[in-house]
Amino acid sequence: MSKAEILALALAVTAVGCDKKDDAPKSAPAPTATVASSTGAAASAAPAASAAPTASGSARSYALEAGGKVAIDMDAPKEHIKASAGNVGGELKIDLGNLAATKGDVKVDLTTLKTSTFNDPGKDGKQTEHALTWLEVGAQATPEDREKNKFIVFSVKSVEGLAVTDLAKVAPTKDGADEVRTVSGKVKGEVTLHGKKAAREAEVQIAFRGPADKPSRVDIKTTKPLMIVLADHDVKPRDNFGKLAQGAFNLLGTKVANDAAIVLELSAKPK
């Protein structure tokens, strides 16, 4: 074989080798990184957290008036307990430009709780005593426990379901000389009772009296009660020394409902 033939053969072999390399399957792309979900399954990306309402910069502080009405209803098969409490306090930061971003605390003094189930002073007085004992704010509670458990607090985090969030865009009605702008929504937040916290919500109607940029009074009332589950807050039968009264546990769900519906009618004025 001549040198020219040998050179031609070598070039042909080289060309075939290159073609085989081109035909080889290409390596798969590197897998996309995944994030494990809370259940252990892989997810392409972590879900975005729901954004908190953005403050508009026009928030005003309003102090709740002590004379607000707090009605408590506990309907069990064998007994329908009715009660009330007073001495309301707290503060709301109402964002007039974005009502959804409103925050604050509503506080109710549980030592003022009184039942009116029987319309009988003697029976109602005894039932009130039992209720205060369960809450560890009664006369037999230690001063430390009474102070620690004195208030139920609803911490408002946001207001949802508002048709209009900018108060200036709410059409006013007239009540005498006052302009009144009324909105409805769902207040979402957290209840602290008996040292325990639980997420809660209540549907409300809020009426703003006076100019949209500087209301002189805010009236708030629930249109659907704030529901409190006793077990979430360790509210159980107790004796006068604060110990669990095992013999009275059969009352829960029969004479004492497992939850309480709280209806609020509150007013607040600028601080």
Coordinates of C-alpha atoms in Angstrom, one line a residue:
M1 CA 0.0 0.0 0.0
S2 CA 1.4 3.4 -1.0
K3 CA 1.9 6.2 1.5
A4 CA -0.9 8.2 -0.2
E5 CA -3.3 5.2 0.4
I6 CA -2.2 4.8 4.0
L7 CA -2.8 8.6 4.7
A8 CA -6.3 8.4 3.1
L9 CA -7.2 5.4 5.2
A10 CA -6.1 7.2 8.4
L11 CA -8.2 10.3 7.5
A12 CA -11.3 8.1 6.9
V13 CA -11.0 6.3 10.3
T14 CA -10.6 9.7 12.0
A15 CA -13.8 11.0 10.4
V16 CA -15.8 8.0 11.4
G17 CA -14.7 8.4 15.0
C18 CA -15.8 12.0 15.0
D19 CA -19.2 11.0 13.6
K20 CA -19.7 8.4 16.4
K21 CA -18.9 11.0 19.1
D22 CA -21.5 13.3 17.6
D23 CA -24.1 10.5 17.6
A24 CA -23.5 9.7 21.3
P25 CA -26.4 10.8 23.6
K26 CA -25.8 14.1 25.3
S27 CA -25.6 14.2 29.0
A28 CA -28.9 15.1 30.7
P29 CA -29.1 18.6 32.1
A30 CA -28.5 18.9 35.8
P31 CA -31.7 18.4 37.8
T32 CA -33.4 21.5 39.1
A33 CA -33.0 21.9 42.8
T34 CA -36.1 21.1 44.8
V35 CA -37.3 22.2 48.2
A36 CA -39.0 19.7 50.5
S37 CA -42.5 20.6 51.5
S38 CA -43.7 20.4 55.1
T39 CA -45.1 17.0 54.4
G40 CA -41.8 15.7 53.1
A41 CA -42.7 15.7 49.4
A42 CA -40.5 17.6 47.0
A43 CA -41.7 20.9 45.6
S44 CA -40.2 23.0 42.8
A45 CA -40.2 26.0 45.1
A46 CA -41.4 27.0 48.5
P47 CA -44.9 28.6 48.5
A48 CA -44.8 32.3 48.9
A49 CA -46.0 33.5 52.3
S50 CA -49.2 35.5 52.2
A51 CA -48.2 39.1 52.3
A52 CA -49.3 41.2 55.3
P53 CA -51.5 44.2 54.4
T54 CA -49.3 47.2 53.5
A55 CA -49.7 50.2 55.7
S56 CA -50.7 53.4 54.0
G57 CA -48.9 55.8 56.4
S58 CA -52.2 57.3 57.6
A59 CA -52.7 55.2 60.7
R60 CA -54.3 56.8 63.8
S61 CA -54.5 55.6 67.3
Y62 CA -57.9 55.1 68.9
A63 CA -58.5 54.2 72.6
L64 CA -61.3 51.8 73.4
E65 CA -63.8 53.2 75.8
A66 CA -64.4 51.3 79.1
G67 CA -68.2 51.2 78.7
G68 CA -68.2 48.7 75.8
K69 CA -70.6 45.8 75.9
V70 CA -69.4 42.2 76.1
A71 CA -72.0 39.5 76.0
I72 CA -71.1 35.8 76.4
D73 CA -73.3 32.9 75.3
M74 CA -72.7 29.2 76.1
D75 CA -75.4 27.0 74.9
A76 CA -75.1 23.4 76.3
P77 CA -77.7 20.6 76.1
K78 CA -78.7 21.0 79.8
E79 CA -78.0 24.6 80.4
H80 CA -77.8 27.9 78.4
I81 CA -75.3 30.1 80.2
K82 CA -75.5 33.8 79.6
A83 CA -72.9 36.3 81.0
S84 CA -71.5 39.7 80.5
A85 CA -68.3 41.5 81.3
G86 CA -67.2 45.1 81.4
N87 CA -64.2 47.3 81.8
V88 CA -63.1 47.2 78.2
G89 CA -59.7 48.6 77.3
G90 CA -57.0 48.6 74.7
E91 CA -55.9 50.5 71.6
L92 CA -56.4 50.2 67.9
K93 CA -54.1 51.5 65.2
I94 CA -56.6 52.2 62.4
D95 CA -55.1 52.7 59.0
L96 CA -57.6 55.1 57.3
G97 CA -55.9 54.7 53.9
N98 CA -55.8 50.9 54.1
L99 CA -58.3 49.6 56.7
A100 CA -57.0 46.0 56.0
A101 CA -53.8 46.9 57.8
T102 CA -55.5 47.9 61.0
K103 CA -54.0 46.4 64.2
G104 CA -54.3 46.6 67.9
D105 CA -55.6 45.0 71.1
V106 CA -59.0 44.6 72.7
K107 CA -58.9 43.8 76.4
V108 CA -61.7 42.7 78.7
D109 CA -61.4 42.5 82.4
L110 CA -62.6 39.0 83.4
T111 CA -62.9 39.9 87.1
T112 CA -66.0 41.9 86.0
L113 CA -67.7 38.8 84.5
K114 CA -71.2 38.1 85.8
T115 CA -73.7 35.4 84.7
S116 CA -77.5 36.0 84.2
T117 CA -78.5 32.5 83.3
F118 CA -81.3 32.0 85.9
N119 CA -82.5 35.6 86.5
D120 CA -82.1 34.7 90.2
P121 CA -79.5 36.6 92.2
G122 CA -78.6 33.6 94.4
K123 CA -78.2 31.1 91.6
D124 CA -76.5 33.6 89.3
G125 CA -74.1 34.6 92.0
K126 CA -73.1 31.0 92.6
Q127 CA -72.6 30.4 88.9
T128 CA -70.5 33.5 88.6
E129 CA -68.3 32.3 91.5
H130 CA -67.8 29.0 89.7
A131 CA -67.0 30.7 86.4
L132 CA -64.4 33.0 88.0
T133 CA -62.9 29.9 89.8
W134 CA -62.5 28.1 86.5
L135 CA -60.8 31.1 85.0
E136 CA -58.6 31.5 88.1
V137 CA -59.6 35.1 88.7
G138 CA -62.0 34.5 91.6
A139 CA -61.7 35.4 95.3
Q140 CA -59.9 32.2 96.1
A141 CA -57.2 32.6 93.4
T142 CA -53.8 33.8 94.5
P143 CA -53.0 37.4 93.8
E144 CA -50.4 36.3 91.3
D145 CA -52.8 34.0 89.4
R146 CA -55.6 36.6 89.5
E147 CA -53.3 39.3 87.9
K148 CA -51.9 36.9 85.4
N149 CA -55.3 35.7 84.2
K150 CA -57.2 39.0 84.6
F151 CA -57.7 39.9 81.0
I152 CA -58.8 38.2 77.8
V153 CA -57.1 39.9 74.9
F154 CA -58.0 39.9 71.2
S155 CA -54.9 41.0 69.3
V156 CA -56.1 42.2 65.9
K157 CA -53.6 41.4 63.0
S158 CA -55.7 42.4 60.0
V159 CA -59.1 43.0 58.5
E160 CA -60.2 40.9 55.5
G161 CA -63.2 40.9 53.1
L162 CA -63.5 44.7 52.9
A163 CA -65.3 46.0 49.8
V164 CA -63.3 49.2 50.1
T165 CA -60.1 49.6 52.1
D166 CA -59.6 53.4 51.7
L167 CA -62.0 55.1 54.1
A168 CA -62.1 58.3 51.9
K169 CA -63.7 56.2 49.1
V170 CA -66.5 54.9 51.3
A171 CA -69.7 56.8 50.6
P172 CA -71.0 58.5 53.7
T173 CA -74.5 58.6 55.2
K174 CA -75.9 61.2 57.5
D175 CA -76.8 60.8 61.2
G176 CA -77.8 64.2 62.4
A177 CA -74.9 66.5 61.7
D178 CA -72.4 63.6 61.5
E179 CA -71.1 61.9 58.4
V180 CA -71.0 58.1 59.0
R181 CA -68.9 55.7 56.8
T182 CA -69.6 52.1 57.5
V183 CA -67.7 49.0 56.4
S184 CA -68.0 45.3 57.1
G185 CA -65.2 42.7 57.2
K186 CA -63.6 39.9 59.1
V187 CA -61.2 40.7 61.8
K188 CA -58.4 38.1 62.1
G189 CA -56.1 37.8 65.1
E190 CA -55.1 36.0 68.2
V191 CA -56.9 35.5 71.5
T192 CA -54.9 35.3 74.8
L193 CA -57.0 33.8 77.6
H194 CA -55.8 32.0 80.8
G195 CA -52.2 32.3 79.5
K196 CA -52.9 30.4 76.3
K197 CA -53.0 31.8 72.8
A198 CA -55.2 30.7 69.8
A199 CA -55.9 32.1 66.4
R200 CA -59.4 33.6 66.1
E201 CA -61.6 35.7 63.9
A202 CA -64.9 37.6 64.1
E203 CA -67.1 39.3 61.5
V204 CA -67.7 42.9 62.3
Q205 CA -69.3 46.1 61.2
I206 CA -67.3 49.3 61.7
A207 CA -68.9 52.8 61.6
F208 CA -66.6 55.8 61.4
R209 CA -68.2 59.1 62.5
G210 CA -66.8 62.4 61.3
P211 CA -64.5 63.3 58.4
A212 CA -62.8 60.5 56.5
D213 CA -59.3 61.8 57.3
K214 CA -60.0 62.2 61.0
P215 CA -63.0 60.3 62.4
S216 CA -64.1 61.6 65.8
R217 CA -65.4 58.2 66.9
V218 CA -65.3 54.6 65.7
D219 CA -68.1 52.1 66.6
I220 CA -67.4 48.4 66.3
K221 CA -69.9 45.6 66.7
T222 CA -69.7 41.9 65.8
T223 CA -72.1 40.5 63.2
K224 CA -70.8 37.0 63.8
P225 CA -69.5 36.2 67.3
L226 CA -65.9 35.7 68.3
M227 CA -65.8 32.0 69.2
I228 CA -63.6 30.8 72.1
V229 CA -62.9 27.1 72.6
L230 CA -62.4 26.4 76.3
A231 CA -59.9 23.5 75.7
D232 CA -57.6 25.8 73.7
H233 CA -57.1 27.9 76.8
D234 CA -57.0 25.3 79.5
V235 CA -60.3 26.5 81.0
K236 CA -61.5 23.5 83.0
P237 CA -63.4 22.8 86.3
R238 CA -61.3 23.9 89.2
D239 CA -61.9 24.0 93.0
N240 CA -61.4 27.0 95.2
F241 CA -57.7 26.3 95.3
G242 CA -57.2 26.3 91.6
K243 CA -56.8 22.5 91.4
L244 CA -58.6 20.5 88.7
A245 CA -61.9 19.3 90.0
Q246 CA -62.0 15.9 88.4
G247 CA -65.6 15.2 89.6
A248 CA -66.9 18.1 87.6
F249 CA -65.5 17.2 84.2
N250 CA -68.8 15.6 83.3
L251 CA -70.2 19.1 83.2
L252 CA -68.3 20.0 80.1
G253 CA -70.5 19.5 77.0
T254 CA -73.6 18.9 79.1
K255 CA -74.2 21.8 81.5
V256 CA -71.2 23.8 80.3
A257 CA -70.7 24.3 76.6
N258 CA -67.2 23.5 75.2
D259 CA -67.1 26.9 73.5
A260 CA -68.3 30.4 74.2
A261 CA -69.7 32.9 71.7
I262 CA -68.7 36.5 72.5
V263 CA -70.6 39.4 71.1
L264 CA -68.9 42.8 71.2
E265 CA -70.2 46.4 70.9
L266 CA -67.3 48.7 71.3
S267 CA -66.5 52.4 70.8
A268 CA -63.2 54.1 70.4
K269 CA -62.0 57.7 70.3
P270 CA -58.8 59.3 69.1
K271 CA -55.9 59.3 71.6

